[in-house]
mmCIF file of C-alpha atoms in Angstrom:
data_model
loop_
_atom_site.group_PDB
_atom_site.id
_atom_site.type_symbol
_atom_site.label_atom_id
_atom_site.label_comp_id
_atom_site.label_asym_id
_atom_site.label_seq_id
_atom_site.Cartn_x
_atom_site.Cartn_y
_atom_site.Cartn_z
ATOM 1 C CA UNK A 1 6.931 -112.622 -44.097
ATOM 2 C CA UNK A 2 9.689 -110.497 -42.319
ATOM 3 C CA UNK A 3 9.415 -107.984 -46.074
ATOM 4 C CA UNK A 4 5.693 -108.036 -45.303
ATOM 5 C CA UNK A 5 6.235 -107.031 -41.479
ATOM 6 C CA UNK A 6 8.627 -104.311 -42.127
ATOM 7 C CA UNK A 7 6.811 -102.912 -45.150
ATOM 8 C CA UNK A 8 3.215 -102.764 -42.530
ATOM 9 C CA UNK A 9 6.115 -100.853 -40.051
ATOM 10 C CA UNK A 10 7.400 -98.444 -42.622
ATOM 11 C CA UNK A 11 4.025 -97.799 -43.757
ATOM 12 C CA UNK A 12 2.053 -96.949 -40.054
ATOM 13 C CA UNK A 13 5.556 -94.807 -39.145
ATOM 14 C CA UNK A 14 5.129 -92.861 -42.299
ATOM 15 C CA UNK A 15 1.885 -92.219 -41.850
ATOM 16 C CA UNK A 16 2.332 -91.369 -37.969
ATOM 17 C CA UNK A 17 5.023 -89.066 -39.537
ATOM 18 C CA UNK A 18 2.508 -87.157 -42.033
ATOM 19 C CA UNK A 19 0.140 -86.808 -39.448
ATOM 20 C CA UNK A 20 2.101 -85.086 -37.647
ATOM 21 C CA UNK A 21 3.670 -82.677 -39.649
ATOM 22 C CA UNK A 22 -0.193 -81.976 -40.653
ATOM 23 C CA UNK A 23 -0.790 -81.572 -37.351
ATOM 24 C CA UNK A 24 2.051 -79.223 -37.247
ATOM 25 C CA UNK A 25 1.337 -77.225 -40.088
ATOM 26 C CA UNK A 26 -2.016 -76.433 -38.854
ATOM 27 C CA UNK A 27 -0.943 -75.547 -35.634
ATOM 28 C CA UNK A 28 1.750 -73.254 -37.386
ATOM 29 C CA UNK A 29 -0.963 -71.567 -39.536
ATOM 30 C CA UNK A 30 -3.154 -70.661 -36.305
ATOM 31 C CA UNK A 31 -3.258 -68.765 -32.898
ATOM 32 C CA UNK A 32 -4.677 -68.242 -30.145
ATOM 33 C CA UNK A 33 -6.814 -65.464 -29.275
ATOM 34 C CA UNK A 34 -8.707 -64.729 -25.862
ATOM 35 C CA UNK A 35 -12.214 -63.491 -25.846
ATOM 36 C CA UNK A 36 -13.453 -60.432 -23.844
ATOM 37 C CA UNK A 37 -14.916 -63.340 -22.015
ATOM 38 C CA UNK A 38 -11.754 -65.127 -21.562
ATOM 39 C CA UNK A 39 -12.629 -68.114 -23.573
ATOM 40 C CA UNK A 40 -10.183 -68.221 -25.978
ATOM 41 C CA UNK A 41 -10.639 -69.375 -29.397
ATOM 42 C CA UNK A 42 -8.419 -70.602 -32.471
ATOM 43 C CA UNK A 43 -8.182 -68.084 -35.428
ATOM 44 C CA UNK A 44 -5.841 -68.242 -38.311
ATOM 45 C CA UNK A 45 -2.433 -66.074 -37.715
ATOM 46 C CA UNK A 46 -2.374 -64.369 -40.928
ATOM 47 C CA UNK A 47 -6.795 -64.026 -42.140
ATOM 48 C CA UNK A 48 -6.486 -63.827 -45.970
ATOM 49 C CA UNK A 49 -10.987 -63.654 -46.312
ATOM 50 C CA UNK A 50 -12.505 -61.958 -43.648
ATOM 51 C CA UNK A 51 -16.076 -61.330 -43.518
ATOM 52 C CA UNK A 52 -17.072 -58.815 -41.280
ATOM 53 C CA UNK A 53 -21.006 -59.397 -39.769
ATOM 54 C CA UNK A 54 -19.919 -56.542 -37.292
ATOM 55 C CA UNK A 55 -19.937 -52.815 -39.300
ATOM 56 C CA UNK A 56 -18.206 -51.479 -36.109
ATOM 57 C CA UNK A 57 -15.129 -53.377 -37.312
ATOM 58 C CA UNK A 58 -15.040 -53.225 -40.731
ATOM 59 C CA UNK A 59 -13.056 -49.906 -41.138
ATOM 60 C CA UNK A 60 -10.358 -50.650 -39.006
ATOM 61 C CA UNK A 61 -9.852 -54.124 -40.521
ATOM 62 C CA UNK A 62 -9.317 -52.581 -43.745
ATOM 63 C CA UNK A 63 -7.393 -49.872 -42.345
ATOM 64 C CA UNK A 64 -4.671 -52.209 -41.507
ATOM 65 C CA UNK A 65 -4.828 -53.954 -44.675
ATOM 66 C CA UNK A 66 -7.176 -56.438 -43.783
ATOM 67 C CA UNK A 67 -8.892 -58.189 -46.766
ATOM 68 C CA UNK A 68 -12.728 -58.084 -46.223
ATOM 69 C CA UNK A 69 -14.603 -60.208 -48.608
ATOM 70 C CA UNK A 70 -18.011 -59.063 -46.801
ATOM 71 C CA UNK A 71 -19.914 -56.576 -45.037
ATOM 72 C CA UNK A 72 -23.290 -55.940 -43.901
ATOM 73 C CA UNK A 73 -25.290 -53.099 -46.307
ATOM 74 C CA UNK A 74 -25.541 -50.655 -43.824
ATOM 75 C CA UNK A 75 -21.881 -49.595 -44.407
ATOM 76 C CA UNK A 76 -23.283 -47.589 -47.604
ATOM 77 C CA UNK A 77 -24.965 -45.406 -45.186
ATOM 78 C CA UNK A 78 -21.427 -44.259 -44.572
ATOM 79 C CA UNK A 79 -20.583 -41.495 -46.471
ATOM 80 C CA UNK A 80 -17.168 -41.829 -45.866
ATOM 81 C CA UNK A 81 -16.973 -46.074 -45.897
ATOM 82 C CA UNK A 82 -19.368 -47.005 -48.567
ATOM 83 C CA UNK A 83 -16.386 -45.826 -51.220
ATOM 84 C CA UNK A 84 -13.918 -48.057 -49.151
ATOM 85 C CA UNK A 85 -15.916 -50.735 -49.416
ATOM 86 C CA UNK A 86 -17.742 -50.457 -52.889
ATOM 87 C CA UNK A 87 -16.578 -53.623 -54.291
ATOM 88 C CA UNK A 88 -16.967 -55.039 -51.452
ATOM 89 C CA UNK A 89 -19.799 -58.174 -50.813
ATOM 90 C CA UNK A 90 -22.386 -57.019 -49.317
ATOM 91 C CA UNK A 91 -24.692 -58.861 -46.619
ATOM 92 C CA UNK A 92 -27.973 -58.742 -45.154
ATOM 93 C CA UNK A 93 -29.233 -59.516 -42.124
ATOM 94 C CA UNK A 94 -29.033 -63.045 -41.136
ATOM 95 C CA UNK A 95 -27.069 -63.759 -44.682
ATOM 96 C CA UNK A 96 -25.662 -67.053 -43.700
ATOM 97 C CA UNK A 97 -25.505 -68.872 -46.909
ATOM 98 C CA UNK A 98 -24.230 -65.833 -48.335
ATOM 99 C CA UNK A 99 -21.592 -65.581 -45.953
ATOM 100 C CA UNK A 100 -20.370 -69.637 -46.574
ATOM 101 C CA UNK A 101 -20.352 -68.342 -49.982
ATOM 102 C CA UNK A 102 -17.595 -66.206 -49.707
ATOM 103 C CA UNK A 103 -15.527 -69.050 -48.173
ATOM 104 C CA UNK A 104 -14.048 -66.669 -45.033
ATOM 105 C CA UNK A 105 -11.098 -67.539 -43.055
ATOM 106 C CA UNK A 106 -12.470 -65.751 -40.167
ATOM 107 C CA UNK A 107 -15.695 -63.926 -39.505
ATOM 108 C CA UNK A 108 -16.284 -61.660 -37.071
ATOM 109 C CA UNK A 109 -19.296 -60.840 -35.666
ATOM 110 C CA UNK A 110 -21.128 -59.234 -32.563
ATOM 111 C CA UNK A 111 -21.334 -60.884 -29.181
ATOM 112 C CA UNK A 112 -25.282 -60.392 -29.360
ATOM 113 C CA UNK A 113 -25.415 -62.325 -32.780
ATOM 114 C CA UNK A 114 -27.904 -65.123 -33.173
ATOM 115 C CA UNK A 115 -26.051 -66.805 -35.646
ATOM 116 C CA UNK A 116 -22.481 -67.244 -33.990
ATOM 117 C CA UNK A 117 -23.155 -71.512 -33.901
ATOM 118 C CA UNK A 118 -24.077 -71.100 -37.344
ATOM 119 C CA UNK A 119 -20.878 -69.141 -38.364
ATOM 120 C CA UNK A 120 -18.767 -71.386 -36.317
ATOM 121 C CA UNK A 121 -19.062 -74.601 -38.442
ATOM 122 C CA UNK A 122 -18.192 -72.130 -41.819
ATOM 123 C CA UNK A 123 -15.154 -71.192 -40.035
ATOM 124 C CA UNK A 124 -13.478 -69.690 -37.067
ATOM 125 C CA UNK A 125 -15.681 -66.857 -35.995
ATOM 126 C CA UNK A 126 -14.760 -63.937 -33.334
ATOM 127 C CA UNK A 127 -17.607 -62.467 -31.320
ATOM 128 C CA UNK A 128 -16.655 -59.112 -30.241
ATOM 129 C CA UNK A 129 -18.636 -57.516 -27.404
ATOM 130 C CA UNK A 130 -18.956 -53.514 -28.307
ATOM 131 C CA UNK A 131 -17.943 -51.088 -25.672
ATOM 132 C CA UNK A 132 -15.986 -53.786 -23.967
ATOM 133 C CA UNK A 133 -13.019 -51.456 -24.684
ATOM 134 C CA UNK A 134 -12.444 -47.891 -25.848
ATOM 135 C CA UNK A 135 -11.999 -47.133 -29.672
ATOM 136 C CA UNK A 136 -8.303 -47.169 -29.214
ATOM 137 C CA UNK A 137 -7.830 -50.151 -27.247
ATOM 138 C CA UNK A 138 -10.319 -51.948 -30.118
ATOM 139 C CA UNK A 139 -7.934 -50.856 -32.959
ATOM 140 C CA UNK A 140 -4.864 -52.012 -31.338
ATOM 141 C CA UNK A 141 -7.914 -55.427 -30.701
ATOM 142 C CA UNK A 142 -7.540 -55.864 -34.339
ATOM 143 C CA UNK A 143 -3.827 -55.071 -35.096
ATOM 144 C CA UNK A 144 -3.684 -58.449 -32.896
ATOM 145 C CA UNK A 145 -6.218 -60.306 -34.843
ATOM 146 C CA UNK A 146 -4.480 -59.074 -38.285
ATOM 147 C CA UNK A 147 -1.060 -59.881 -36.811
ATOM 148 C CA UNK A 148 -0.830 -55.922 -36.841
ATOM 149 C CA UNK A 149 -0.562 -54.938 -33.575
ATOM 150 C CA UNK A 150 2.577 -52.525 -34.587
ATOM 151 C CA UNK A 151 0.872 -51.206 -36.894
ATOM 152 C CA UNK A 152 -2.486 -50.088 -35.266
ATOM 153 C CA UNK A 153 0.023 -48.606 -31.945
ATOM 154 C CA UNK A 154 1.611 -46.791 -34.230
ATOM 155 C CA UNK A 155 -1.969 -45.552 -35.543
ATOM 156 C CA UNK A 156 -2.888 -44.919 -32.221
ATOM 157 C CA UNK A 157 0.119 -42.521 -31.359
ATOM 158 C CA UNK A 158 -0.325 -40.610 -34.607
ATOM 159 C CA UNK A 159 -3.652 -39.746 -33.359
ATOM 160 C CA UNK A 160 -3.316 -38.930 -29.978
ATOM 161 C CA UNK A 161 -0.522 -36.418 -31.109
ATOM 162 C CA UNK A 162 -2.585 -34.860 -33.437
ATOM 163 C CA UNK A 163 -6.130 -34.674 -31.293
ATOM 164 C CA UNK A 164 -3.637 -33.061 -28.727
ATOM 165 C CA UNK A 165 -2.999 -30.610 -30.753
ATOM 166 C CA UNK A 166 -6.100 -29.751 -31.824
ATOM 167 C CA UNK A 167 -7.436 -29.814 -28.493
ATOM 168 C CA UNK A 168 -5.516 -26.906 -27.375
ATOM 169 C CA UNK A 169 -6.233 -24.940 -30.614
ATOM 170 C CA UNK A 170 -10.003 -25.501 -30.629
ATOM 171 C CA UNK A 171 -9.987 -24.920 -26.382
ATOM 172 C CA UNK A 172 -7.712 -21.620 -27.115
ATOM 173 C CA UNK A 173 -11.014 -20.843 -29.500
ATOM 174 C CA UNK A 174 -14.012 -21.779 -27.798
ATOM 175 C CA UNK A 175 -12.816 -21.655 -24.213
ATOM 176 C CA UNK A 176 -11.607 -24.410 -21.535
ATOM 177 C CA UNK A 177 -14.797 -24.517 -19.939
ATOM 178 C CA UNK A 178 -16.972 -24.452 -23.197
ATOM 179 C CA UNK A 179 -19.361 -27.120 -22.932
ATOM 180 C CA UNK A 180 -20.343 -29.751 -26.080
ATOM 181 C CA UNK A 181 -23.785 -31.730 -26.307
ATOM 182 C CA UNK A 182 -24.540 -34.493 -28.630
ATOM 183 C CA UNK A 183 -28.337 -34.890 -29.995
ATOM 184 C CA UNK A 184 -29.605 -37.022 -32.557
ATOM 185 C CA UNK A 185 -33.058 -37.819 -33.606
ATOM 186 C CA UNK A 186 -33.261 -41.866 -34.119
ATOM 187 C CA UNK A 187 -36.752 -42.994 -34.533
ATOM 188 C CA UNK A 188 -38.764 -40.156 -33.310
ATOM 189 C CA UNK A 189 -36.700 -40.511 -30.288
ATOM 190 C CA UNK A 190 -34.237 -38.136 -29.034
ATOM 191 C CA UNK A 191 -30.811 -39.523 -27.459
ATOM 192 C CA UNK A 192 -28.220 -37.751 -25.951
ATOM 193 C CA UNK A 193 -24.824 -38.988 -26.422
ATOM 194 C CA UNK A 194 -21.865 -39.826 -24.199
ATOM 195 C CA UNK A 195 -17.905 -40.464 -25.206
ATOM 196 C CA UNK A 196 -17.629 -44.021 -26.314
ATOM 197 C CA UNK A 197 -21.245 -44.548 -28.528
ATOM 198 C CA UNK A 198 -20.062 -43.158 -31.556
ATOM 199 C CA UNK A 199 -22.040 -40.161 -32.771
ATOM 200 C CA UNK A 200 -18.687 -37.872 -32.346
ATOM 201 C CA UNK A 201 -18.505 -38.887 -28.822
ATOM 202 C CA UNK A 202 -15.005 -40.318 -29.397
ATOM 203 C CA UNK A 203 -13.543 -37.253 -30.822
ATOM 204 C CA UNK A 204 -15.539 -34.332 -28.851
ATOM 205 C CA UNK A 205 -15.029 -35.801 -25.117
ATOM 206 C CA UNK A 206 -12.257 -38.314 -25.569
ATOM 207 C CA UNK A 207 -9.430 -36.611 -28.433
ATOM 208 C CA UNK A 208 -10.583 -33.105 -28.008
ATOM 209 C CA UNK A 209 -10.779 -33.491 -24.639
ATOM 210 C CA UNK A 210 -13.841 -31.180 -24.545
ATOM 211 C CA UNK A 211 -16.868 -31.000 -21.385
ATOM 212 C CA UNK A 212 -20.359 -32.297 -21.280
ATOM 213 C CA UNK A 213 -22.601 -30.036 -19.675
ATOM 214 C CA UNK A 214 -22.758 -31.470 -15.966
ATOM 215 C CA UNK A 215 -26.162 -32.870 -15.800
ATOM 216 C CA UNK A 216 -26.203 -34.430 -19.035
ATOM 217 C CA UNK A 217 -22.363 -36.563 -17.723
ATOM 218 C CA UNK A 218 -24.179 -37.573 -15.286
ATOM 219 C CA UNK A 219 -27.189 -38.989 -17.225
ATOM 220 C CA UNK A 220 -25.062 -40.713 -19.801
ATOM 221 C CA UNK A 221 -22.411 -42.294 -17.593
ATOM 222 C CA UNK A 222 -24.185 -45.592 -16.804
ATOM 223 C CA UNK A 223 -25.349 -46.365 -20.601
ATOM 224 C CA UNK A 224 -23.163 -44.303 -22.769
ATOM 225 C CA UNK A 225 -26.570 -42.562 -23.848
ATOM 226 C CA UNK A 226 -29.976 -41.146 -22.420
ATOM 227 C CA UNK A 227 -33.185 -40.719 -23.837
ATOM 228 C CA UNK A 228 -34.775 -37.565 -23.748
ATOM 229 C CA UNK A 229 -37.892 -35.700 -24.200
ATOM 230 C CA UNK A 230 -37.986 -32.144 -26.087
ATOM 231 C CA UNK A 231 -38.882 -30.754 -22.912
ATOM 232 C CA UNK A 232 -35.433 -31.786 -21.778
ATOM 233 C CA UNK A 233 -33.107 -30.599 -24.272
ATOM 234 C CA UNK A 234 -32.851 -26.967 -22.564
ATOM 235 C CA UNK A 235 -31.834 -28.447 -19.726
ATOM 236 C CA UNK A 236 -28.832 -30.706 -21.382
ATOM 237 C CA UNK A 237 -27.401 -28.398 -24.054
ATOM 238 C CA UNK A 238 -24.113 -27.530 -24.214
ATOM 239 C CA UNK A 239 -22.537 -24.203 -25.230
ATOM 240 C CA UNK A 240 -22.166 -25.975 -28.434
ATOM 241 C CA UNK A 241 -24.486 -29.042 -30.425
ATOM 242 C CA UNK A 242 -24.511 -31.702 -32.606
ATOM 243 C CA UNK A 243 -27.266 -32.629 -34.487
ATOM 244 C CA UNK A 244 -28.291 -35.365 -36.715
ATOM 245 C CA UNK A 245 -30.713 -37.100 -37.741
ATOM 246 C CA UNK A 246 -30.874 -41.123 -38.157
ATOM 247 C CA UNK A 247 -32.604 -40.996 -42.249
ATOM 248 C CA UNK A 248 -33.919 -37.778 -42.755
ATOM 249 C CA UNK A 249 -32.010 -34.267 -43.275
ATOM 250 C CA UNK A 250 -33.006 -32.302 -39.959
ATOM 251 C CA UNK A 251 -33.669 -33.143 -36.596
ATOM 252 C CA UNK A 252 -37.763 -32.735 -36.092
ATOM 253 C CA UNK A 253 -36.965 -30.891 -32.486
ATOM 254 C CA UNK A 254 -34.853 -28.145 -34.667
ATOM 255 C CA UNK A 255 -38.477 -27.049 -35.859
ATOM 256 C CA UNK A 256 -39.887 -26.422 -32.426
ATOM 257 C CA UNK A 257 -39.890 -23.170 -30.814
ATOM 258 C CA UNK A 258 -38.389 -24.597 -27.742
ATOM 259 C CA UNK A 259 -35.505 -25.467 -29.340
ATOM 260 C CA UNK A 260 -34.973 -21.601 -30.943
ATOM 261 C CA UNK A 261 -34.682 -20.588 -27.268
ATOM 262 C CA UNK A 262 -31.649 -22.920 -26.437
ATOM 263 C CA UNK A 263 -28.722 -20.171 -26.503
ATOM 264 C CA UNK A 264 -26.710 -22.371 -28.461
ATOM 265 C CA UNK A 265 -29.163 -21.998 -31.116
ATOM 266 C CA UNK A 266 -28.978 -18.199 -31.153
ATOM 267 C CA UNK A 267 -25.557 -17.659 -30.900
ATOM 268 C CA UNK A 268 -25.361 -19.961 -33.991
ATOM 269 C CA UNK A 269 -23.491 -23.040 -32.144
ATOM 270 C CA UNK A 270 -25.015 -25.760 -33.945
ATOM 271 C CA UNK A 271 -23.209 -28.158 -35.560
ATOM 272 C CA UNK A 272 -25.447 -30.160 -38.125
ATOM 273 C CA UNK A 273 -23.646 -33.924 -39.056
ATOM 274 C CA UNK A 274 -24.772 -36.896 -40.775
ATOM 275 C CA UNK A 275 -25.499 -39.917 -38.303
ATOM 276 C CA UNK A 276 -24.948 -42.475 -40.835
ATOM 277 C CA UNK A 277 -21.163 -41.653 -41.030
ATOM 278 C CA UNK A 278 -20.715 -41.127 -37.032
ATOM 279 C CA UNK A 279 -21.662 -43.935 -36.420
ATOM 280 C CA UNK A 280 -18.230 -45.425 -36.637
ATOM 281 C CA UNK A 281 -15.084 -44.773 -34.871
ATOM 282 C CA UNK A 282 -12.399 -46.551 -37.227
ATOM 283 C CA UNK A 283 -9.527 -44.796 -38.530
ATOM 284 C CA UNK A 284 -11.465 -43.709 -41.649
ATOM 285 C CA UNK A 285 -14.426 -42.648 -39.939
ATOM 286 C CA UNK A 286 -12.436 -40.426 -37.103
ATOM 287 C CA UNK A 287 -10.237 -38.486 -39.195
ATOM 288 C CA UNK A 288 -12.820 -37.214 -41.241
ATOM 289 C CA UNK A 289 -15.531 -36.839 -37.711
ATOM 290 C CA UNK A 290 -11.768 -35.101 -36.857
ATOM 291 C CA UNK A 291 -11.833 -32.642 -39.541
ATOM 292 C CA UNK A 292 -15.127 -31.694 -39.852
ATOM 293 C CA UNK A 293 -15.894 -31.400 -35.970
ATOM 294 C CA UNK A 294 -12.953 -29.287 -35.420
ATOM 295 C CA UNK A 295 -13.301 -26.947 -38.836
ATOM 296 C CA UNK A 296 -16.795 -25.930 -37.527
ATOM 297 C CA UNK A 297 -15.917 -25.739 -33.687
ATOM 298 C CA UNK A 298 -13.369 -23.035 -34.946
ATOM 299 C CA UNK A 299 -15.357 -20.969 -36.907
#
């Protein structure tokens, strides 16, 4: 009886024992990481299958050596992402089933998502709210989530070296006061753009360090963007624009006489992008928006 007793003892202490060293080992394996929200939320330390629901992210993830299993199709669109991600999964809207598929450690998704409860029971899922911090502040964002945060600093002094100096270069050029508008046609809409919407916005106001016409800062400051009507565009253009065009190759108010009288027109000061790769401000994305912005603003 006393065998019998001791054996029952050994037994419920051994498996106390494993249960906590399971315990342990999970809580070893995780972290964890505070929402823009402040609601924090359990993520693995090291993510070894990250799908990314998100676009915005995707490039800086894999910048940092991230390993993204899947990403929505619209990051073909991207001239210069769709090669980065070629053999990469690639998810449609609402591609839940798809996404459990892939068997993610960690998804990552946008805070406007409808399917966040969804993602949550495939596994642990970070909604990230867009704009809630600057492009560089978001990289460093993900060095954390990566356990990278060295990595994407050091990314993000590289950079701001570099824009310096091509700030000063493109200013000695154009002129310190030069002024810089962003247009694109989305939708048979026209929307100006600010510094932290994409479009170029990141590089023009915020690397280069270059001005918005007056009225059109203080149209754009609330939202990040403004709508406008043709009528309008006289009265927001900047010494220098950027076009593009969300699906087609030109602008449809680049074929109205109106716009032929904007003096950035005649003195040749357009500067005619693709939206589809400015939409994103990763690493990837920048240093080519870099390159090309600056090669034309120098001409």
């Amino acid at each position: 009886m006393k065998q019998l007793v001791s054996f029952i003892i050994l037994a419920v202490l051994l498996l106390s024992a494993c249960s906590n060293e399971s315990k342990s080992n999970e809580e070893e394996s995780t972290k964890s990481y505070t929402l823009g929200s402040g609601k924090k939320v359990d993520i693995p330390k090291h993510p070894k299958r990250i799908a990314v629901v998100a676009n915005t992210y995707a490039g800086g993830i894999k910048y940092l050596g991230g390993n993204i299993i899947g990403v929505t199709k619209d990051i073909e669109k991207s001239n210069v992402l769709k090669d980065k991600f070629k053999n990469t999964a690639k998810l449609n809207e609402n591609d839940v089933e798809k996404v459990a598929k892939l068997k993610p450690d960690l998804i990552i998704v946008d805070t406007t998502d409808k399917n966040i409860k969804k993602y949550k029971k495939i596994a642990a899922t970070l909604p990230i709210e867009y704009g809630n911090k600057d492009y560089l502040d978001t990289q460093i964002e993900l060095g954390k989530i990566l356990g990278k945060e060295k990595e994407a600093k050091d990314w993000v002094e590289k950079w701001k070296a570099q824009t310096a100096k091509d700030s000063k270069e493109i200013k000695r050029h154009i002129g310190e006061n030069a002024t810089v508008s962003i247009f694109d046609d989305f939708s048979k809409t026209i929307y100006a753009f600010g510094p932290e919407w994409g479009r170029g916005g990141e590089v023009l106001y915020q690397a280069f360090d270059l001005n918005m016409p007056t009225p059109l800062e203080k149209e754009v400051k609330k939202d990040g963007w403004k709508e406008l009507s043709q009528e309008q565009l006289p009265k927001y253009a900047g010494d220098y624009i950027i076009t593009m065009s969300e699906g087609k190759a030109q602008p449809e108010f680049e074929k109205t006489n109106m716009w032929q009288q904007i003096p950035a027109v005649k003195n040749n000061h357009i500067i005619k992008v693709k939206a589809e790769t400015y939409w994103y401000n990763d690493p990837y994305s920048l240093a080519f928006q870099r390159k090309e912005l600056k090669n034309n603003l120098m001409k």
